[in-house]
């Protein structure tokens, strides 16, 4: 299926590894030119080099999405390299799990600001160009944790906030030909997840609770993102798509 995004410019935050990197690869396979953005420049450069070696067009940019000026510079670099930003994937985020009574303010702020303020800064930076061109796609990476996970009050709050952000922004931007949707992954096997000391327990618990009986991969999420970013999804906006294998509750 031709997704109709060949030649479009996609900016994927937090794409130096994991789901973000796979999203970048998926969009590049569809012919998009890709901006690999990550706070870890070396990781971003590695993904960009991989895509370049495969014949895609990609650049790497270091960016802390919590920093408005850094985001402005990132979008300027993308525009200088490729002329525009047509697709934004707000993927940057991480978890710092701790029960609320033991969580300090810095752990709350770090998670919530990266996920929510990052989406705010990045969306605000690319929207004027999308509005002018009357075409744009914003895909926000939420999570199954919106239903609540113990020890993740900061992460669950931020990811649920993205759902509201998605819905409100979709209503603001629909008349400009811009769609805004969210993808909410379930348990996905990534390098970061496998590095967790309790990975085996987490994995086995997730498989036991998952109706399909297996775990997702970054490519499962990337395929959903590519569709939502495509011309094929032009009549879909304000939606949160749960890519969880049917698992919703903890």
mmCIF file of C-alpha atoms in Angstrom:
data_model
loop_
_atom_site.group_PDB
_atom_site.id
_atom_site.type_symbol
_atom_site.label_atom_id
_atom_site.label_comp_id
_atom_site.label_asym_id
_atom_site.label_seq_id
_atom_site.Cartn_x
_atom_site.Cartn_y
_atom_site.Cartn_z
ATOM 1 C CA UNK A 1 0.000 0.000 0.000
ATOM 2 C CA UNK A 2 1.365 3.385 -0.996
ATOM 3 C CA UNK A 3 1.042 5.608 2.074
ATOM 4 C CA UNK A 4 1.515 8.776 0.051
ATOM 5 C CA UNK A 5 4.344 10.248 2.132
ATOM 6 C CA UNK A 6 7.282 9.838 -0.254
ATOM 7 C CA UNK A 7 9.203 13.104 -0.215
ATOM 8 C CA UNK A 8 7.544 14.353 2.957
ATOM 9 C CA UNK A 9 9.745 15.467 5.837
ATOM 10 C CA UNK A 10 9.306 13.669 9.146
ATOM 11 C CA UNK A 11 10.746 14.812 12.476
ATOM 12 C CA UNK A 12 10.825 12.079 15.120
ATOM 13 C CA UNK A 13 11.831 13.084 18.642
ATOM 14 C CA UNK A 14 13.622 10.605 20.870
ATOM 15 C CA UNK A 15 14.577 8.560 17.820
ATOM 16 C CA UNK A 16 18.118 7.611 18.701
ATOM 17 C CA UNK A 17 16.975 4.167 19.843
ATOM 18 C CA UNK A 18 13.981 1.965 20.607
ATOM 19 C CA UNK A 19 10.530 2.769 19.292
ATOM 20 C CA UNK A 20 11.582 6.185 17.988
ATOM 21 C CA UNK A 21 14.399 4.739 15.894
ATOM 22 C CA UNK A 22 12.074 2.121 14.429
ATOM 23 C CA UNK A 23 9.486 4.798 13.617
ATOM 24 C CA UNK A 24 12.184 6.713 11.750
ATOM 25 C CA UNK A 25 13.135 3.587 9.813
ATOM 26 C CA UNK A 26 9.525 2.878 8.918
ATOM 27 C CA UNK A 27 8.928 6.398 7.628
ATOM 28 C CA UNK A 28 12.187 6.304 5.674
ATOM 29 C CA UNK A 29 11.099 3.047 4.015
ATOM 30 C CA UNK A 30 8.013 4.893 2.807
ATOM 31 C CA UNK A 31 10.223 7.499 1.157
ATOM 32 C CA UNK A 32 10.060 10.232 3.773
ATOM 33 C CA UNK A 33 13.095 12.343 4.550
ATOM 34 C CA UNK A 34 13.735 11.973 8.254
ATOM 35 C CA UNK A 35 15.100 14.171 11.012
ATOM 36 C CA UNK A 36 16.492 11.981 13.802
ATOM 37 C CA UNK A 37 16.210 13.996 17.008
ATOM 38 C CA UNK A 38 17.554 12.880 20.349
ATOM 39 C CA UNK A 39 19.220 14.331 23.419
ATOM 40 C CA UNK A 40 21.985 11.792 22.707
ATOM 41 C CA UNK A 41 23.542 13.087 19.490
ATOM 42 C CA UNK A 42 25.790 10.063 18.992
ATOM 43 C CA UNK A 43 22.778 7.732 19.035
ATOM 44 C CA UNK A 44 20.902 9.992 16.607
ATOM 45 C CA UNK A 45 23.887 10.118 14.267
ATOM 46 C CA UNK A 46 24.125 6.331 14.268
ATOM 47 C CA UNK A 47 20.492 5.956 13.174
ATOM 48 C CA UNK A 48 20.854 8.690 10.549
ATOM 49 C CA UNK A 49 23.994 7.030 9.165
ATOM 50 C CA UNK A 50 22.163 3.712 8.971
ATOM 51 C CA UNK A 51 19.328 5.299 7.008
ATOM 52 C CA UNK A 52 21.746 7.138 4.707
ATOM 53 C CA UNK A 53 23.581 3.876 4.018
ATOM 54 C CA UNK A 54 20.259 2.328 3.010
ATOM 55 C CA UNK A 55 19.572 5.076 0.494
ATOM 56 C CA UNK A 56 17.261 7.237 2.625
ATOM 57 C CA UNK A 57 17.775 10.913 3.356
ATOM 58 C CA UNK A 58 18.254 11.663 7.039
ATOM 59 C CA UNK A 59 19.955 14.105 9.364
ATOM 60 C CA UNK A 60 20.691 13.897 13.078
ATOM 61 C CA UNK A 61 19.958 16.743 15.479
ATOM 62 C CA UNK A 62 20.605 16.974 19.207
ATOM 63 C CA UNK A 63 17.629 18.435 21.052
ATOM 64 C CA UNK A 64 16.283 18.636 24.582
ATOM 65 C CA UNK A 65 12.574 18.968 23.853
ATOM 66 C CA UNK A 66 12.021 20.695 27.211
ATOM 67 C CA UNK A 67 14.105 23.630 25.936
ATOM 68 C CA UNK A 68 12.033 25.917 23.717
ATOM 69 C CA UNK A 69 15.091 27.518 22.104
ATOM 70 C CA UNK A 70 16.602 24.108 21.355
ATOM 71 C CA UNK A 71 13.361 23.047 19.691
ATOM 72 C CA UNK A 72 13.339 26.225 17.610
ATOM 73 C CA UNK A 73 16.894 25.486 16.463
ATOM 74 C CA UNK A 74 15.970 21.875 15.678
ATOM 75 C CA UNK A 75 13.083 22.891 13.438
ATOM 76 C CA UNK A 76 15.291 25.507 11.764
ATOM 77 C CA UNK A 77 17.908 22.808 11.035
ATOM 78 C CA UNK A 78 15.235 20.508 9.620
ATOM 79 C CA UNK A 79 13.871 23.291 7.433
ATOM 80 C CA UNK A 80 17.330 24.262 6.233
ATOM 81 C CA UNK A 81 18.119 20.666 5.303
ATOM 82 C CA UNK A 82 14.809 19.624 3.759
ATOM 83 C CA UNK A 83 12.653 22.742 3.338
ATOM 84 C CA UNK A 84 9.831 21.921 5.753
ATOM 85 C CA UNK A 85 8.500 19.633 8.466
ATOM 86 C CA UNK A 86 5.383 17.803 7.296
ATOM 87 C CA UNK A 87 5.172 15.030 9.902
ATOM 88 C CA UNK A 88 5.965 15.347 13.603
ATOM 89 C CA UNK A 89 6.161 12.319 15.868
ATOM 90 C CA UNK A 90 6.269 13.355 19.530
ATOM 91 C CA UNK A 91 8.025 10.286 20.893
ATOM 92 C CA UNK A 92 10.563 11.722 23.367
ATOM 93 C CA UNK A 93 9.931 10.493 26.882
ATOM 94 C CA UNK A 94 11.071 8.148 29.611
ATOM 95 C CA UNK A 95 9.930 6.804 32.937
ATOM 96 C CA UNK A 96 11.292 7.279 36.466
ATOM 97 C CA UNK A 97 9.189 4.823 38.423
ATOM 98 C CA UNK A 98 8.648 5.299 42.133
ATOM 99 C CA UNK A 99 5.662 5.216 44.449
ATOM 100 C CA UNK A 100 4.281 8.714 44.905
ATOM 101 C CA UNK A 101 5.132 8.895 48.605
ATOM 102 C CA UNK A 102 8.792 8.319 47.673
ATOM 103 C CA UNK A 103 8.840 10.398 44.484
ATOM 104 C CA UNK A 104 10.511 13.786 44.615
ATOM 105 C CA UNK A 105 9.587 16.836 42.562
ATOM 106 C CA UNK A 106 12.520 16.500 40.186
ATOM 107 C CA UNK A 107 11.408 12.985 39.213
ATOM 108 C CA UNK A 108 7.878 14.243 38.604
ATOM 109 C CA UNK A 109 9.013 17.255 36.578
ATOM 110 C CA UNK A 110 11.565 15.379 34.480
ATOM 111 C CA UNK A 111 9.014 12.874 33.207
ATOM 112 C CA UNK A 112 6.020 15.174 32.839
ATOM 113 C CA UNK A 113 7.993 18.009 31.230
ATOM 114 C CA UNK A 114 9.728 15.806 28.666
ATOM 115 C CA UNK A 115 6.501 14.154 27.551
ATOM 116 C CA UNK A 116 4.029 17.032 27.783
ATOM 117 C CA UNK A 117 6.077 20.208 27.510
ATOM 118 C CA UNK A 118 8.108 18.511 24.787
ATOM 119 C CA UNK A 119 4.976 17.845 22.741
ATOM 120 C CA UNK A 120 3.872 21.449 23.341
ATOM 121 C CA UNK A 121 7.169 22.986 22.201
ATOM 122 C CA UNK A 122 7.598 20.740 19.171
ATOM 123 C CA UNK A 123 4.011 20.993 17.950
ATOM 124 C CA UNK A 124 3.985 24.752 18.382
ATOM 125 C CA UNK A 125 7.217 25.042 16.411
ATOM 126 C CA UNK A 126 6.082 23.054 13.354
ATOM 127 C CA UNK A 127 2.427 24.083 13.153
ATOM 128 C CA UNK A 128 2.829 27.467 11.408
ATOM 129 C CA UNK A 129 4.479 25.796 8.414
ATOM 130 C CA UNK A 130 1.903 23.016 8.307
ATOM 131 C CA UNK A 131 -0.926 25.533 8.492
ATOM 132 C CA UNK A 132 0.565 27.543 5.640
ATOM 133 C CA UNK A 133 0.886 24.442 3.448
ATOM 134 C CA UNK A 134 -2.554 23.108 4.482
ATOM 135 C CA UNK A 135 -1.126 19.665 5.230
ATOM 136 C CA UNK A 136 0.409 18.108 8.289
ATOM 137 C CA UNK A 137 0.513 15.069 10.530
ATOM 138 C CA UNK A 138 1.226 15.041 14.251
ATOM 139 C CA UNK A 139 1.437 11.650 15.952
ATOM 140 C CA UNK A 140 1.875 11.580 19.727
ATOM 141 C CA UNK A 141 3.242 8.474 21.435
ATOM 142 C CA UNK A 142 1.102 7.815 24.490
ATOM 143 C CA UNK A 143 0.963 4.512 26.412
ATOM 144 C CA UNK A 144 -1.270 1.812 27.820
ATOM 145 C CA UNK A 145 -0.192 3.225 31.188
ATOM 146 C CA UNK A 146 -2.939 5.846 30.810
ATOM 147 C CA UNK A 147 -5.066 3.232 32.602
ATOM 148 C CA UNK A 148 -2.686 3.428 35.551
ATOM 149 C CA UNK A 149 0.334 1.484 36.700
ATOM 150 C CA UNK A 150 1.565 1.403 40.304
ATOM 151 C CA UNK A 151 4.755 3.416 40.667
ATOM 152 C CA UNK A 152 4.036 5.439 37.530
ATOM 153 C CA UNK A 153 1.911 8.371 38.668
ATOM 154 C CA UNK A 154 4.222 10.763 36.817
ATOM 155 C CA UNK A 155 4.395 8.690 33.625
ATOM 156 C CA UNK A 156 0.704 7.730 33.578
ATOM 157 C CA UNK A 157 -0.295 11.355 34.153
ATOM 158 C CA UNK A 158 1.908 12.605 31.340
ATOM 159 C CA UNK A 159 0.814 9.952 28.860
ATOM 160 C CA UNK A 160 -2.870 10.542 29.644
ATOM 161 C CA UNK A 161 -2.214 14.248 29.230
ATOM 162 C CA UNK A 162 -1.043 13.503 25.689
ATOM 163 C CA UNK A 163 -4.444 11.966 24.949
ATOM 164 C CA UNK A 164 -6.178 15.215 25.933
ATOM 165 C CA UNK A 165 -3.563 17.232 24.072
ATOM 166 C CA UNK A 166 -4.191 15.123 20.972
ATOM 167 C CA UNK A 167 -7.950 15.577 21.104
ATOM 168 C CA UNK A 168 -7.878 19.334 21.692
ATOM 169 C CA UNK A 169 -5.204 20.044 19.094
ATOM 170 C CA UNK A 170 -6.979 17.912 16.497
ATOM 171 C CA UNK A 171 -10.048 20.142 16.804
ATOM 172 C CA UNK A 172 -7.959 23.277 16.457
ATOM 173 C CA UNK A 173 -6.091 22.121 13.372
ATOM 174 C CA UNK A 174 -8.568 20.065 11.335
ATOM 175 C CA UNK A 175 -9.570 22.991 9.120
ATOM 176 C CA UNK A 176 -5.947 23.393 8.040
ATOM 177 C CA UNK A 177 -5.651 19.857 6.708
ATOM 178 C CA UNK A 178 -3.646 18.776 9.746
ATOM 179 C CA UNK A 179 -4.485 15.578 11.615
ATOM 180 C CA UNK A 180 -3.411 14.908 15.196
ATOM 181 C CA UNK A 181 -3.552 11.376 16.555
ATOM 182 C CA UNK A 182 -1.967 9.302 19.302
ATOM 183 C CA UNK A 183 -0.554 5.798 19.425
ATOM 184 C CA UNK A 184 -0.645 4.059 22.816
ATOM 185 C CA UNK A 185 1.760 1.096 22.921
ATOM 186 C CA UNK A 186 1.474 -1.757 25.355
ATOM 187 C CA UNK A 187 4.498 -3.704 26.598
ATOM 188 C CA UNK A 188 7.081 -3.544 23.835
ATOM 189 C CA UNK A 189 10.416 -5.328 23.848
ATOM 190 C CA UNK A 190 13.119 -2.701 23.442
ATOM 191 C CA UNK A 191 16.804 -2.596 24.343
ATOM 192 C CA UNK A 192 15.986 -0.348 27.286
ATOM 193 C CA UNK A 193 13.334 -2.762 28.529
ATOM 194 C CA UNK A 194 15.667 -5.745 28.220
ATOM 195 C CA UNK A 195 18.261 -3.854 30.277
ATOM 196 C CA UNK A 196 15.827 -3.564 33.189
ATOM 197 C CA UNK A 197 16.983 -5.773 36.102
ATOM 198 C CA UNK A 198 13.437 -7.129 36.454
ATOM 199 C CA UNK A 199 12.954 -7.623 32.714
ATOM 200 C CA UNK A 200 12.218 -11.354 32.851
ATOM 201 C CA UNK A 201 9.534 -10.900 35.499
ATOM 202 C CA UNK A 202 8.013 -7.966 33.639
ATOM 203 C CA UNK A 203 8.051 -9.870 30.352
ATOM 204 C CA UNK A 204 6.497 -13.027 31.754
ATOM 205 C CA UNK A 205 3.798 -11.057 33.559
ATOM 206 C CA UNK A 206 2.984 -9.098 30.416
ATOM 207 C CA UNK A 207 2.721 -12.228 28.268
ATOM 208 C CA UNK A 208 0.451 -13.902 30.824
ATOM 209 C CA UNK A 209 -1.893 -10.892 30.844
ATOM 210 C CA UNK A 210 -1.831 -10.257 27.110
ATOM 211 C CA UNK A 211 -4.810 -11.724 25.202
ATOM 212 C CA UNK A 212 -2.755 -12.402 22.063
ATOM 213 C CA UNK A 213 -0.146 -14.267 24.114
ATOM 214 C CA UNK A 214 2.968 -12.470 22.906
ATOM 215 C CA UNK A 215 4.662 -9.099 23.232
ATOM 216 C CA UNK A 216 4.840 -6.276 20.759
ATOM 217 C CA UNK A 217 7.955 -5.122 18.946
ATOM 218 C CA UNK A 218 9.027 -1.592 18.014
ATOM 219 C CA UNK A 219 8.035 -2.394 14.433
ATOM 220 C CA UNK A 220 4.423 -3.019 15.539
ATOM 221 C CA UNK A 221 4.306 0.528 16.869
ATOM 222 C CA UNK A 222 6.185 1.982 13.918
ATOM 223 C CA UNK A 223 3.705 0.485 11.449
ATOM 224 C CA UNK A 224 0.806 2.128 13.278
ATOM 225 C CA UNK A 225 2.620 5.464 13.338
ATOM 226 C CA UNK A 226 3.407 5.279 9.624
ATOM 227 C CA UNK A 227 -0.251 4.721 8.815
ATOM 228 C CA UNK A 228 -1.431 7.605 11.002
ATOM 229 C CA UNK A 229 1.204 9.825 9.395
ATOM 230 C CA UNK A 230 0.069 8.911 5.905
ATOM 231 C CA UNK A 231 -2.311 10.286 3.336
ATOM 232 C CA UNK A 232 -4.340 7.091 3.798
ATOM 233 C CA UNK A 233 -5.335 8.321 7.283
ATOM 234 C CA UNK A 234 -6.539 11.738 6.138
ATOM 235 C CA UNK A 235 -10.044 11.173 7.580
ATOM 236 C CA UNK A 236 -8.772 10.105 11.004
ATOM 237 C CA UNK A 237 -8.025 12.733 13.645
ATOM 238 C CA UNK A 238 -8.300 13.090 17.405
ATOM 239 C CA UNK A 239 -7.999 9.324 17.841
ATOM 240 C CA UNK A 240 -5.885 7.297 20.273
ATOM 241 C CA UNK A 241 -5.007 3.907 18.806
ATOM 242 C CA UNK A 242 -4.091 1.303 21.414
ATOM 243 C CA UNK A 243 -1.443 -1.059 20.051
ATOM 244 C CA UNK A 244 -1.388 -3.396 23.019
ATOM 245 C CA UNK A 245 -2.303 -6.900 21.860
ATOM 246 C CA UNK A 246 -5.669 -6.400 23.556
ATOM 247 C CA UNK A 247 -4.250 -5.661 27.002
ATOM 248 C CA UNK A 248 -5.653 -2.562 28.692
ATOM 249 C CA UNK A 249 -5.743 -2.961 32.497
ATOM 250 C CA UNK A 250 -2.676 -3.570 34.626
#
